[in-house]
Short mmCIF file of C-alpha atoms in Angstrom, two decimals:
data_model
loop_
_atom_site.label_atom_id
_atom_site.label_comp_id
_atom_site.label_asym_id
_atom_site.label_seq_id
_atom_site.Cartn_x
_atom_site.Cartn_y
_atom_site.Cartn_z
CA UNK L 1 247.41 -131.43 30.66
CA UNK L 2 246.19 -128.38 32.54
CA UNK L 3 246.16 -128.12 36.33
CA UNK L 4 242.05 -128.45 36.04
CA UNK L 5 242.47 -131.59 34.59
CA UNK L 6 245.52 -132.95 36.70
CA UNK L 7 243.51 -131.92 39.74
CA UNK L 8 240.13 -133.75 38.62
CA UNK L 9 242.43 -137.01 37.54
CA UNK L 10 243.56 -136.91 41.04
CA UNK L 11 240.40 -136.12 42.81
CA UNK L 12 238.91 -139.36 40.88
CA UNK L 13 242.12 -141.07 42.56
CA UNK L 14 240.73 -140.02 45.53
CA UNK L 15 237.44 -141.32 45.00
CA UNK L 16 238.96 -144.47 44.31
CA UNK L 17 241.44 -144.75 47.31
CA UNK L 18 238.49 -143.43 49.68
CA UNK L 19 240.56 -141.22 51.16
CA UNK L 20 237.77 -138.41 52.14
CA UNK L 21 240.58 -135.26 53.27
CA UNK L 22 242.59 -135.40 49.91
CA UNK L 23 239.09 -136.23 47.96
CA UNK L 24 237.44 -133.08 49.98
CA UNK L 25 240.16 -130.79 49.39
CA UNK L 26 240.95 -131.71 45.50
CA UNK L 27 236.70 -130.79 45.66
CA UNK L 28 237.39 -127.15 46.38
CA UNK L 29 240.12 -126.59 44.39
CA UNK L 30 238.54 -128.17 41.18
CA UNK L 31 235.44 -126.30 42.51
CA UNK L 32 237.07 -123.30 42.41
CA UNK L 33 239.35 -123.52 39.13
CA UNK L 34 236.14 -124.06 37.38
CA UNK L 35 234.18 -121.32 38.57
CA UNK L 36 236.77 -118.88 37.38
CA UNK L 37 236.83 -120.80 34.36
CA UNK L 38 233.04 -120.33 33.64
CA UNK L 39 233.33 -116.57 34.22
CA UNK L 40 236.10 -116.19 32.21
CA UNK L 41 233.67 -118.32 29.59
CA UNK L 42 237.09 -119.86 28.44
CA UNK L 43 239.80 -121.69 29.63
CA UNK L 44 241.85 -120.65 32.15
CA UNK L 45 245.74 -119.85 31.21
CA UNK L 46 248.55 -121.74 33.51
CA UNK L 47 249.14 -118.45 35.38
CA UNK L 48 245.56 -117.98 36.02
CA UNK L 49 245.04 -121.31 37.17
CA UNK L 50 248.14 -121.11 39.59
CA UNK L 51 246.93 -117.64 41.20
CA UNK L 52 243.54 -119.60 42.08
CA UNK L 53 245.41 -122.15 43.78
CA UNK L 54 248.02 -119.38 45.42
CA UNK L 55 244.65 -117.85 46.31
CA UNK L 56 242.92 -121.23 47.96
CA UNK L 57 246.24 -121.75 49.66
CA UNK L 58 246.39 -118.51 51.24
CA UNK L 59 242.71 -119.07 52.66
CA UNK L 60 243.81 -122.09 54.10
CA UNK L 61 246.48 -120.95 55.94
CA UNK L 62 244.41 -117.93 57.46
CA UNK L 63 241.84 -120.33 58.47
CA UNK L 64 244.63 -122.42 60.29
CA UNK L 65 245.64 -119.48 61.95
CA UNK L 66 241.99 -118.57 63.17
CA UNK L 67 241.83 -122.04 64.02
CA UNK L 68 245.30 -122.20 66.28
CA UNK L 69 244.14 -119.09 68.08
CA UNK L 70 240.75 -120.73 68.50
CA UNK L 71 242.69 -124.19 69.92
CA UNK L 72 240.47 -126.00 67.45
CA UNK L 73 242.69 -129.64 66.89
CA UNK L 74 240.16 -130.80 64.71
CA UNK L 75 240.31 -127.46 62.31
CA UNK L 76 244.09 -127.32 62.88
CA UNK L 77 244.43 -130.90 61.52
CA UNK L 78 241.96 -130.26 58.28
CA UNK L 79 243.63 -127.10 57.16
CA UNK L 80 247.26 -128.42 57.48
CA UNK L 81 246.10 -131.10 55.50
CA UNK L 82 244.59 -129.02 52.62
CA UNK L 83 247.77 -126.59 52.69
CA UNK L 84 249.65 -129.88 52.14
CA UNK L 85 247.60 -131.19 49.28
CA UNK L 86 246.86 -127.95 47.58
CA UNK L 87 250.93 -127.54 47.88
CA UNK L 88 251.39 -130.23 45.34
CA UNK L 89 249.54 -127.52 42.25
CA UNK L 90 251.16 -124.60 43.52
CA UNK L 91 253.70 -122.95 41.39
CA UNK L 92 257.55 -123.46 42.81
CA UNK L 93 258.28 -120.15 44.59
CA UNK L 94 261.35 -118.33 44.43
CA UNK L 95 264.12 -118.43 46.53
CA UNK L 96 265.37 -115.00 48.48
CA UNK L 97 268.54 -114.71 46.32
CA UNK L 98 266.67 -115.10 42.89
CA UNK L 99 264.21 -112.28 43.96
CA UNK L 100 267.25 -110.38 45.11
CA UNK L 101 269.26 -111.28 41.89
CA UNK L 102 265.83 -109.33 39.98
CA UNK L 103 266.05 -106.86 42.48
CA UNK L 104 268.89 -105.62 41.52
CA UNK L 105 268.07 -106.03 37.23
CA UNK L 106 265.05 -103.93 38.39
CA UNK L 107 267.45 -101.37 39.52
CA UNK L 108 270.14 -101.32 37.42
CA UNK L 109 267.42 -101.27 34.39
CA UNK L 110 265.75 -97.89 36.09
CA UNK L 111 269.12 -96.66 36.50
CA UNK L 112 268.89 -96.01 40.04
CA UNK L 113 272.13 -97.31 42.21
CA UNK L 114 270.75 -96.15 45.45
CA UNK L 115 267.38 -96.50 45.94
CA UNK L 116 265.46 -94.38 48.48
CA UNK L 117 261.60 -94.87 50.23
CA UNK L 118 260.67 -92.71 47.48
CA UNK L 119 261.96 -94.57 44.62
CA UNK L 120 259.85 -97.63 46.21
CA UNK L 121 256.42 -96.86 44.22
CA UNK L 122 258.64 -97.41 40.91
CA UNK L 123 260.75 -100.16 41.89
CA UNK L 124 257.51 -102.19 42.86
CA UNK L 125 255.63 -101.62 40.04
CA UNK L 126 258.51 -102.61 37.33
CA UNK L 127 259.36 -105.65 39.83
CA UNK L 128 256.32 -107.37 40.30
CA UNK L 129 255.35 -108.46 36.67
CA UNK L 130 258.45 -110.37 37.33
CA UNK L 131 258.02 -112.25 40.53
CA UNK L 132 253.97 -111.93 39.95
CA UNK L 133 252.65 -116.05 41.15
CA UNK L 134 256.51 -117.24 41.26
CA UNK L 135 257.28 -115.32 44.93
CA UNK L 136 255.21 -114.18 48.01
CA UNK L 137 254.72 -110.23 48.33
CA UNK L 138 255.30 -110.04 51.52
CA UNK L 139 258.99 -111.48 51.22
CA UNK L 140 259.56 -109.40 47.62
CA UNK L 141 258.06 -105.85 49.92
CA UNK L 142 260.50 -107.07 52.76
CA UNK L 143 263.75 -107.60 50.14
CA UNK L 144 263.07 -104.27 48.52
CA UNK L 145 263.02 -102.73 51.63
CA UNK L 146 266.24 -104.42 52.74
CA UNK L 147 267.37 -102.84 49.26
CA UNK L 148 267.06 -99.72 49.99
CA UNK L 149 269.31 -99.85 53.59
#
């Protein structure tokens, strides 16, 4: 079953529990997958599907930061609740030592044993077909830098 589906079967759940948040949130996501899907004018692979819901997830949290500097409760409340239902179809993310562990493949495969700012450029771009939807960029940027201390 693909992610679409699993996320219409459980917006129909929803429906059927009346519970309005989870029923609103499962709306936009499904909303969402399917427009990419139409565009695409096929359906979407598992990765694809995951980096829309990465995507939607990411959203959420910005608009729950907007919405903490704003001191808006009622916004607050709604976007931790999406983050925590859109949470359930997001892709398990990788811990620090298994993006460290491919790190260092990364390096030892590019044959460099002490890598310098300038060796960044080529360590990113061999390292993030690896980690690409399984690890936040952010934390994989930070641990390369750490790498190269």
């Amino acid at each position: 079953m693909s992610k679409t589906e699993l996320v219409q079967k459980e917006m129909i759940a929803a429906m059927k529990a009346r519970d309005a948040e989870r029923k609103e949130s499962l709306s936009l996501l499904l909303a969402a997958l399917k427009a990419k899907a139409k565009d695409k004018k096929e359906a979407l692979l598992e990765a694809e599907e995951d980096a829309i819901i990465l995507k939607e997830i990411k959203q959420a949290e910005e608009s729950l930061a907007g919405a903490e500097k704003a001191a808006r409760a009622d916004l607050i409340e709604m976007n931790r609740s999406r983050i925590a239902v859109l949470s359930e179809f997001a892709p398990a993310q990788m811990e620090e030592a298994e993006i460290q562990k491919i790190i260092a493949e990364v390096l030892q495969k590019l044959g460099i044993e002490k890598p310098e700012p300038k060796d960044k450029g080529i360590i990113m771009k061999n390292l993030m077909p690896l980690v690409k939807g399984k690890a936040d960029g952010g934390m994989v940027n930070r641990l390369v830098g750490e790498a190269m201390k």
